Amino acid sequence: MNKTLKDAQLLIKAYNDEYHTEFEPMQKYDLFPENDETYGFKQQWPGNGKAGVYLILDKDQQVIYVGQTSSFGSRFYQYFKPAGDLCIIRSSFWEGAPRYIVAIPVPNQDKKYERLSLEEYLIEKLNPIDNTRGKTN
């Protein structure tokens, strides 16, 4: 069964409790907003310029990918590009269809390395399709 954003939020809380960290997911960012009032693609990338972990979700808010970066804005731009008011998916990498991004910045940007541990933890627990596709155990 695919894991959802709600599952990821519970895992992040458990991680914070176990490892005494304070990772906090940002607001869900819609890559294909239906109107100007919807938080999404016409706005600046979430966490722009910060390091952290991110989740890529499909339309049902199922986690399809977990990644980490030293700069959210440049990483997201590698995957998605603006074309006027539209979002173009740059890569055929995705098995699931990306719809939302959730950025989880490192609480202390002087400790950017902490993102690596959270990313591995979430991949292991969530087992997202686009992190595991083509891999064997």
CSV table of N, CA and C in Angstrom, one decimal:
chain,number,residue,atom,x,y,z
A,1,MET,N,0.8,-1.2,0.0
A,1,MET,CA,0.0,0.0,0.0
A,1,MET,C,0.9,1.3,0.0
A,2,ASN,N,0.5,2.2,-0.9
A,2,ASN,CA,1.3,3.4,-0.9
A,2,ASN,C,1.1,4.3,0.3
A,3,LYS,N,2.1,5.0,0.7
A,3,LYS,CA,2.0,5.8,1.9
A,3,LYS,C,1.7,7.3,1.5
A,4,THR,N,1.0,8.0,2.3
A,4,THR,CA,0.5,9.3,2.0
A,4,THR,C,1.3,10.4,2.8
A,5,LEU,N,0.9,11.6,2.5
A,5,LEU,CA,1.5,12.7,3.2
A,5,LEU,C,1.3,12.6,4.7
A,6,LYS,N,0.1,12.2,5.1
A,6,LYS,CA,-0.2,12.0,6.5
A,6,LYS,C,0.8,11.0,7.2
A,7,ASP,N,1.0,9.9,6.5
A,7,ASP,CA,2.0,8.9,7.0
A,7,ASP,C,3.4,9.5,7.1
A,8,ALA,N,3.8,10.3,6.1
A,8,ALA,CA,5.1,11.0,6.2
A,8,ALA,C,5.2,12.0,7.4
A,9,GLN,N,4.1,12.7,7.6
A,9,GLN,CA,4.1,13.7,8.7
A,9,GLN,C,4.2,12.9,10.1
A,10,LEU,N,3.6,11.8,10.2
A,10,LEU,CA,3.7,11.0,11.4
A,10,LEU,C,5.1,10.5,11.6
A,11,LEU,N,5.7,10.0,10.5
A,11,LEU,CA,7.1,9.5,10.5
A,11,LEU,C,8.1,10.6,10.9
A,12,ILE,N,7.9,11.8,10.4
A,12,ILE,CA,8.8,13.0,10.7
A,12,ILE,C,8.7,13.3,12.2
A,13,LYS,N,7.5,13.3,12.7
A,13,LYS,CA,7.3,13.5,14.2
A,13,LYS,C,8.0,12.4,15.0
A,14,ALA,N,7.9,11.2,14.6
A,14,ALA,CA,8.6,10.1,15.3
A,14,ALA,C,10.1,10.2,15.2
A,15,TYR,N,10.6,10.7,14.0
A,15,TYR,CA,12.0,10.9,13.8
A,15,TYR,C,12.5,12.0,14.7
A,16,ASN,N,11.7,13.1,14.7
A,16,ASN,CA,12.1,14.2,15.6
A,16,ASN,C,12.1,13.8,17.1
A,17,ASP,N,11.2,13.0,17.5
A,17,ASP,CA,11.2,12.5,18.9
A,17,ASP,C,12.4,11.7,19.2
A,18,GLU,N,12.7,10.7,18.3
A,18,GLU,CA,13.8,9.8,18.5
A,18,GLU,C,15.1,10.4,18.5
A,19,TYR,N,15.3,11.4,17.5
A,19,TYR,CA,16.7,11.9,17.3
A,19,TYR,C,16.8,13.4,17.8
A,20,HIS,N,15.8,13.9,18.5
A,20,HIS,CA,15.8,15.2,19.1
A,20,HIS,C,16.1,16.3,18.1
A,21,THR,N,15.4,16.2,17.0
A,21,THR,CA,15.5,17.3,15.9
A,21,THR,C,14.1,18.0,15.8
A,22,GLU,N,14.1,19.0,14.9
A,22,GLU,CA,12.8,19.8,14.8
A,22,GLU,C,12.5,20.0,13.3
A,23,PHE,N,12.5,18.9,12.5
A,23,PHE,CA,12.1,19.1,11.1
A,23,PHE,C,10.6,19.4,11.1
A,24,GLU,N,10.2,20.3,10.2
A,24,GLU,CA,8.8,20.7,10.1
A,24,GLU,C,8.5,20.8,8.6
A,25,PRO,N,7.6,20.0,8.1
A,25,PRO,CA,7.2,20.1,6.7
A,25,PRO,C,6.5,21.5,6.5
A,26,MET,N,6.8,22.1,5.3
A,26,MET,CA,6.2,23.3,4.9
A,26,MET,C,4.8,23.0,4.2
A,27,GLN,N,4.1,24.0,3.9
A,27,GLN,CA,2.8,23.9,3.3
A,27,GLN,C,3.0,23.1,1.9
A,28,LYS,N,2.0,22.3,1.6
A,28,LYS,CA,2.0,21.6,0.4
A,28,LYS,C,1.9,22.6,-0.8
A,29,TYR,N,2.8,22.3,-1.8
A,29,TYR,CA,2.9,23.2,-2.9
A,29,TYR,C,2.3,22.6,-4.2
A,30,ASP,N,1.3,23.1,-4.7
A,30,ASP,CA,0.6,22.6,-5.9
A,30,ASP,C,1.4,23.0,-7.2
A,31,LEU,N,1.8,22.0,-7.9
A,31,LEU,CA,2.5,22.2,-9.2
A,31,LEU,C,1.5,22.7,-10.3
A,32,PHE,N,0.3,22.3,-10.1
A,32,PHE,CA,-0.8,22.6,-11.2
A,32,PHE,C,-2.0,23.3,-10.5
A,33,PRO,N,-1.8,24.5,-9.9
A,33,PRO,CA,-3.0,25.1,-9.2
A,33,PRO,C,-4.1,25.4,-10.2
A,34,GLU,N,-5.3,25.3,-9.6
A,34,GLU,CA,-6.5,25.5,-10.5
A,34,GLU,C,-6.9,27.0,-10.6
A,35,ASN,N,-6.4,27.8,-9.6
A,35,ASN,CA,-6.6,29.3,-9.7
A,35,ASN,C,-5.5,30.0,-9.0
A,36,ASP,N,-5.6,31.4,-9.1
A,36,ASP,CA,-4.5,32.2,-8.6
A,36,ASP,C,-4.4,32.2,-7.1
A,37,GLU,N,-5.5,31.8,-6.4
A,37,GLU,CA,-5.6,31.8,-4.9
A,37,GLU,C,-5.0,30.5,-4.4
A,38,THR,N,-4.8,29.5,-5.2
A,38,THR,CA,-4.3,28.3,-4.7
A,38,THR,C,-2.8,28.4,-4.6
A,39,TYR,N,-2.2,28.0,-3.4
A,39,TYR,CA,-0.8,28.1,-3.2
A,39,TYR,C,-0.2,27.1,-4.2
A,40,GLY,N,0.8,27.6,-5.0
A,40,GLY,CA,1.4,26.7,-6.0
A,40,GLY,C,2.3,27.3,-7.0
A,41,PHE,N,2.3,26.8,-8.2
A,41,PHE,CA,3.3,27.0,-9.1
A,41,PHE,C,3.6,28.5,-9.4
A,42,LYS,N,2.7,29.4,-9.3
A,42,LYS,CA,2.9,30.8,-9.6
A,42,LYS,C,3.7,31.5,-8.4
A,43,GLN,N,3.9,30.7,-7.3
A,43,GLN,CA,4.6,31.3,-6.2
A,43,GLN,C,6.0,30.8,-6.2
A,44,GLN,N,6.9,31.4,-5.4
A,44,GLN,CA,8.3,31.0,-5.2
A,44,GLN,C,8.4,29.6,-4.7
A,45,TRP,N,9.4,28.8,-5.1
A,45,TRP,CA,9.6,27.5,-4.6
A,45,TRP,C,9.6,27.5,-3.1
A,46,PRO,N,9.0,26.5,-2.5
A,46,PRO,CA,9.0,26.4,-1.0
A,46,PRO,C,10.4,26.1,-0.5
A,47,GLY,N,10.8,26.9,0.5
A,47,GLY,CA,12.1,26.7,1.1
A,47,GLY,C,13.2,27.2,0.2
A,48,ASN,N,12.9,28.0,-0.8
A,48,ASN,CA,13.9,28.4,-1.8
A,48,ASN,C,15.3,28.8,-1.1
A,49,GLY,N,16.3,28.2,-1.6
A,49,GLY,CA,17.7,28.6,-1.1
A,49,GLY,C,18.1,27.8,0.2
A,50,LYS,N,17.2,27.0,0.7
A,50,LYS,CA,17.5,26.3,2.0
A,50,LYS,C,17.8,24.8,1.6
A,51,ALA,N,18.5,24.2,2.5
A,51,ALA,CA,18.8,22.7,2.4
A,51,ALA,C,17.7,22.0,3.2
A,52,GLY,N,17.5,20.7,2.7
A,52,GLY,CA,16.5,19.9,3.4
A,52,GLY,C,16.1,18.7,2.6
A,53,VAL,N,15.0,18.1,3.0
A,53,VAL,CA,14.4,16.9,2.4
A,53,VAL,C,13.1,17.3,1.7
A,54,TYR,N,12.7,16.7,0.7
A,54,TYR,CA,11.4,17.0,0.0
A,54,TYR,C,10.7,15.7,-0.3
A,55,LEU,N,9.4,15.9,-0.4
A,55,LEU,CA,8.5,14.8,-0.8
A,55,LEU,C,7.8,15.2,-2.1
A,56,ILE,N,7.8,14.3,-3.1
A,56,ILE,CA,7.0,14.5,-4.3
A,56,ILE,C,5.7,13.6,-4.1
A,57,LEU,N,4.6,14.2,-4.3
A,57,LEU,CA,3.3,13.5,-4.1
A,57,LEU,C,2.5,13.5,-5.4
A,58,ASP,N,1.7,12.5,-5.5
A,58,ASP,CA,0.8,12.4,-6.7
A,58,ASP,C,-0.5,13.1,-6.3
A,59,LYS,N,-1.5,13.1,-7.2
A,59,LYS,CA,-2.8,13.8,-7.0
A,59,LYS,C,-3.6,13.3,-5.8
A,60,ASP,N,-3.3,12.1,-5.4
A,60,ASP,CA,-4.0,11.5,-4.2
A,60,ASP,C,-3.2,11.7,-2.9
A,61,GLN,N,-2.1,12.5,-3.0
A,61,GLN,CA,-1.2,12.8,-1.9
A,61,GLN,C,-0.4,11.6,-1.4
A,62,GLN,N,-0.2,10.7,-2.3
A,62,GLN,CA,0.7,9.5,-2.0
A,62,GLN,C,2.1,9.9,-2.3
A,63,VAL,N,3.0,9.5,-1.4
A,63,VAL,CA,4.4,9.9,-1.6
A,63,VAL,C,5.0,9.0,-2.7
A,64,ILE,N,5.5,9.6,-3.8
A,64,ILE,CA,6.1,8.9,-4.9
A,64,ILE,C,7.6,9.0,-4.9
A,65,TYR,N,8.1,10.0,-4.2
A,65,TYR,CA,9.6,10.2,-4.2
A,65,TYR,C,10.0,11.0,-2.9
A,66,VAL,N,11.1,10.6,-2.4
A,66,VAL,CA,11.7,11.4,-1.3
A,66,VAL,C,13.1,11.7,-1.7
A,67,GLY,N,13.5,13.0,-1.6
A,67,GLY,CA,14.8,13.4,-2.0
A,67,GLY,C,15.4,14.4,-1.0
A,68,GLN,N,16.7,14.7,-1.2
A,68,GLN,CA,17.3,15.7,-0.4
A,68,GLN,C,18.1,16.7,-1.3
A,69,THR,N,18.3,17.9,-0.8
A,69,THR,CA,19.1,18.9,-1.6
A,69,THR,C,19.7,19.9,-0.7
A,70,SER,N,20.7,20.5,-1.2
A,70,SER,CA,21.3,21.6,-0.4
A,70,SER,C,20.7,23.0,-0.8
A,71,SER,N,19.8,22.9,-1.8
A,71,SER,CA,19.0,24.1,-2.2
A,71,SER,C,17.7,23.7,-2.9
A,72,PHE,N,16.6,23.9,-2.2
A,72,PHE,CA,15.3,23.5,-2.8
A,72,PHE,C,15.0,24.1,-4.2
A,73,GLY,N,15.2,25.4,-4.3
A,73,GLY,CA,14.9,26.0,-5.5
A,73,GLY,C,15.6,25.4,-6.7
A,74,SER,N,16.9,25.3,-6.6
A,74,SER,CA,17.6,24.7,-7.8
A,74,SER,C,17.3,23.3,-8.1
A,75,ARG,N,17.0,22.5,-7.0
A,75,ARG,CA,16.6,21.1,-7.2
A,75,ARG,C,15.2,21.0,-7.9
A,76,PHE,N,14.3,21.8,-7.4
A,76,PHE,CA,12.9,21.7,-8.0
A,76,PHE,C,13.0,22.2,-9.5
A,77,TYR,N,13.8,23.2,-9.7
A,77,TYR,CA,13.9,23.7,-11.1
A,77,TYR,C,14.5,22.6,-12.0
A,78,GLN,N,15.3,21.7,-11.5
A,78,GLN,CA,15.8,20.6,-12.3
A,78,GLN,C,14.7,19.6,-12.8
A,79,TYR,N,13.7,19.5,-11.9
A,79,TYR,CA,12.6,18.6,-12.2
A,79,TYR,C,11.4,19.3,-13.0
A,80,PHE,N,11.2,20.5,-12.6
A,80,PHE,CA,10.0,21.2,-13.1
A,80,PHE,C,10.4,22.6,-13.6
A,81,LYS,N,9.8,23.1,-14.7
A,81,LYS,CA,10.1,24.4,-15.2
A,81,LYS,C,8.9,25.2,-15.5
A,82,PRO,N,9.0,26.5,-15.3
A,82,PRO,CA,7.9,27.3,-15.7
A,82,PRO,C,7.8,27.6,-17.2
A,83,ALA,N,6.6,27.6,-17.7
A,83,ALA,CA,6.3,28.0,-19.1
A,83,ALA,C,5.1,28.9,-19.0
A,84,GLY,N,5.4,30.2,-18.8
A,84,GLY,CA,4.3,31.1,-18.5
A,84,GLY,C,3.7,30.8,-17.2
A,85,ASP,N,2.4,30.6,-17.2
A,85,ASP,CA,1.7,30.2,-15.9
A,85,ASP,C,1.6,28.7,-15.7
A,86,LEU,N,2.3,27.9,-16.6
A,86,LEU,CA,2.2,26.5,-16.5
A,86,LEU,C,3.4,25.9,-16.0
A,87,CYS,N,3.3,24.7,-15.5
A,87,CYS,CA,4.4,23.9,-15.0
A,87,CYS,C,4.7,22.8,-16.0
A,88,ILE,N,5.9,22.7,-16.4
A,88,ILE,CA,6.3,21.6,-17.3
A,88,ILE,C,7.2,20.6,-16.5
A,89,ILE,N,6.9,19.3,-16.6
A,89,ILE,CA,7.7,18.3,-16.0
A,89,ILE,C,8.9,18.1,-16.9
A,90,ARG,N,10.1,18.3,-16.4
A,90,ARG,CA,11.3,18.2,-17.3
A,90,ARG,C,11.8,16.8,-17.6
A,91,SER,N,11.4,15.9,-16.7
A,91,SER,CA,12.0,14.6,-16.8
A,91,SER,C,11.0,13.5,-16.9
A,92,SER,N,11.4,12.4,-17.6
A,92,SER,CA,10.5,11.2,-17.7
A,92,SER,C,10.8,10.2,-16.6
A,93,PHE,N,11.6,10.7,-15.6
A,93,PHE,CA,12.0,9.9,-14.4
A,93,PHE,C,10.8,9.4,-13.7
A,94,TRP,N,9.7,10.1,-13.6
A,94,TRP,CA,8.6,9.8,-12.7
A,94,TRP,C,7.7,8.6,-13.2
A,95,GLU,N,7.6,7.6,-12.4
A,95,GLU,CA,6.6,6.6,-12.7
A,95,GLU,C,5.2,7.1,-12.2
A,96,GLY,N,5.2,7.7,-11.0
A,96,GLY,CA,4.0,8.3,-10.6
A,96,GLY,C,3.9,9.7,-11.2
A,97,ALA,N,2.8,10.3,-11.2
A,97,ALA,CA,2.6,11.7,-11.8
A,97,ALA,C,2.7,12.7,-10.7
A,98,PRO,N,3.8,13.5,-10.7
A,98,PRO,CA,3.9,14.5,-9.7
A,98,PRO,C,2.8,15.6,-9.7
A,99,ARG,N,2.3,15.9,-8.5
A,99,ARG,CA,1.3,17.0,-8.4
A,99,ARG,C,1.7,18.0,-7.4
A,100,TYR,N,2.2,17.5,-6.2
A,100,TYR,CA,2.6,18.4,-5.1
A,100,TYR,C,4.0,18.2,-4.7
A,101,ILE,N,4.5,19.2,-4.0
A,101,ILE,CA,5.9,19.1,-3.4
A,101,ILE,C,5.7,19.5,-1.9
A,102,VAL,N,6.3,18.9,-1.1
A,102,VAL,CA,6.4,19.3,0.3
A,102,VAL,C,7.9,19.4,0.7
A,103,ALA,N,8.3,20.6,1.1
A,103,ALA,CA,9.7,20.8,1.5
A,103,ALA,C,9.8,20.7,3.0
A,104,ILE,N,10.9,20.1,3.4
A,104,ILE,CA,11.1,20.0,4.9
A,104,ILE,C,12.5,20.5,5.1
A,105,PRO,N,12.6,21.8,5.4
A,105,PRO,CA,14.0,22.4,5.6
A,105,PRO,C,14.7,21.9,6.8
A,106,VAL,N,16.0,21.9,6.8
A,106,VAL,CA,16.8,21.5,7.9
A,106,VAL,C,16.6,22.7,8.9
A,107,PRO,N,16.3,22.3,10.2
A,107,PRO,CA,16.0,23.3,11.2
A,107,PRO,C,17.1,24.3,11.4
A,108,ASN,N,18.3,23.8,11.4
A,108,ASN,CA,19.5,24.7,11.6
A,108,ASN,C,20.4,24.5,10.3
A,109,GLN,N,20.4,25.6,9.5
A,109,GLN,CA,21.0,25.5,8.2
A,109,GLN,C,22.6,25.3,8.4
A,110,ASP,N,23.1,25.5,9.6
A,110,ASP,CA,24.5,25.2,9.8
A,110,ASP,C,24.8,23.7,9.9
A,111,LYS,N,23.7,22.9,10.0
A,111,LYS,CA,23.8,21.5,10.1
A,111,LYS,C,23.1,20.8,8.9
A,112,LYS,N,23.4,21.2,7.7
A,112,LYS,CA,22.8,20.7,6.5
A,112,LYS,C,22.9,19.2,6.4
A,113,TYR,N,23.9,18.7,6.9
A,113,TYR,CA,24.1,17.2,6.8
A,113,TYR,C,23.0,16.4,7.5
A,114,GLU,N,22.2,17.0,8.3
A,114,GLU,CA,21.1,16.3,9.0
A,114,GLU,C,20.1,15.8,8.0
A,115,ARG,N,20.0,16.5,6.8
A,115,ARG,CA,19.0,16.1,5.8
A,115,ARG,C,19.2,14.7,5.3
A,116,LEU,N,20.5,14.2,5.3
A,116,LEU,CA,20.8,12.9,4.7
A,116,LEU,C,20.2,11.8,5.5
A,117,SER,N,20.2,12.0,6.8
A,117,SER,CA,19.7,10.9,7.7
A,117,SER,C,18.2,10.9,7.6
A,118,LEU,N,17.5,12.0,7.6
A,118,LEU,CA,16.0,12.0,7.5
A,118,LEU,C,15.6,11.5,6.1
A,119,GLU,N,16.3,11.8,5.1
A,119,GLU,CA,16.0,11.2,3.7
A,119,GLU,C,16.0,9.7,3.8
A,120,GLU,N,17.1,9.1,4.3
A,120,GLU,CA,17.2,7.7,4.3
A,120,GLU,C,16.1,7.0,5.2
A,121,TYR,N,15.8,7.7,6.3
A,121,TYR,CA,14.8,7.2,7.2
A,121,TYR,C,13.4,7.1,6.5
A,122,LEU,N,13.1,8.2,5.8
A,122,LEU,CA,11.8,8.3,5.1
A,122,LEU,C,11.7,7.3,3.9
A,123,ILE,N,12.8,7.2,3.2
A,123,ILE,CA,12.8,6.2,2.1
A,123,ILE,C,12.6,4.8,2.6
A,124,GLU,N,13.3,4.5,3.7
A,124,GLU,CA,13.1,3.1,4.3
A,124,GLU,C,11.7,2.9,4.7
A,125,LYS,N,11.1,3.9,5.4
A,125,LYS,CA,9.8,3.7,6.0
A,125,LYS,C,8.7,3.8,5.0
A,126,LEU,N,8.8,4.7,4.0
A,126,LEU,CA,7.7,5.0,3.1
A,126,LEU,C,7.8,4.1,1.8
A,127,ASN,N,9.0,3.7,1.4
A,127,ASN,CA,9.2,2.9,0.3
A,127,ASN,C,8.5,3.5,-1.0
A,128,PRO,N,8.8,4.8,-1.3
A,128,PRO,CA,8.1,5.4,-2.5
A,128,PRO,C,8.5,4.7,-3.8
A,129,ILE,N,7.6,4.7,-4.7
A,129,ILE,CA,7.7,4.0,-6.0
A,129,ILE,C,8.9,4.5,-6.8
A,130,ASP,N,9.1,5.8,-6.8
A,130,ASP,CA,10.2,6.4,-7.7
A,130,ASP,C,11.5,6.4,-7.0
A,131,ASN,N,11.6,6.0,-5.7
A,131,ASN,CA,12.9,5.8,-5.1
A,131,ASN,C,13.3,4.3,-5.2
A,132,THR,N,12.4,3.4,-5.4
A,132,THR,CA,12.7,2.0,-5.4
A,132,THR,C,12.6,1.3,-6.8
A,133,ARG,N,12.0,2.0,-7.7
A,133,ARG,CA,11.9,1.4,-9.1
A,133,ARG,C,13.2,1.0,-9.7
A,134,GLY,N,13.3,-0.2,-10.1
A,134,GLY,CA,14.5,-0.7,-10.7
A,134,GLY,C,15.6,-1.2,-9.8
A,135,LYS,N,15.3,-1.1,-8.5
A,135,LYS,CA,16.3,-1.5,-7.5
A,135,LYS,C,16.0,-2.9,-7.0
A,136,THR,N,17.0,-3.6,-6.6
A,136,THR,CA,16.8,-4.9,-6.0
A,136,THR,C,17.4,-4.9,-4.6
A,137,ASN,N,16.8,-5.7,-3.7
A,137,ASN,CA,17.3,-5.7,-2.3
A,137,ASN,C,18.4,-6.7,-2.2
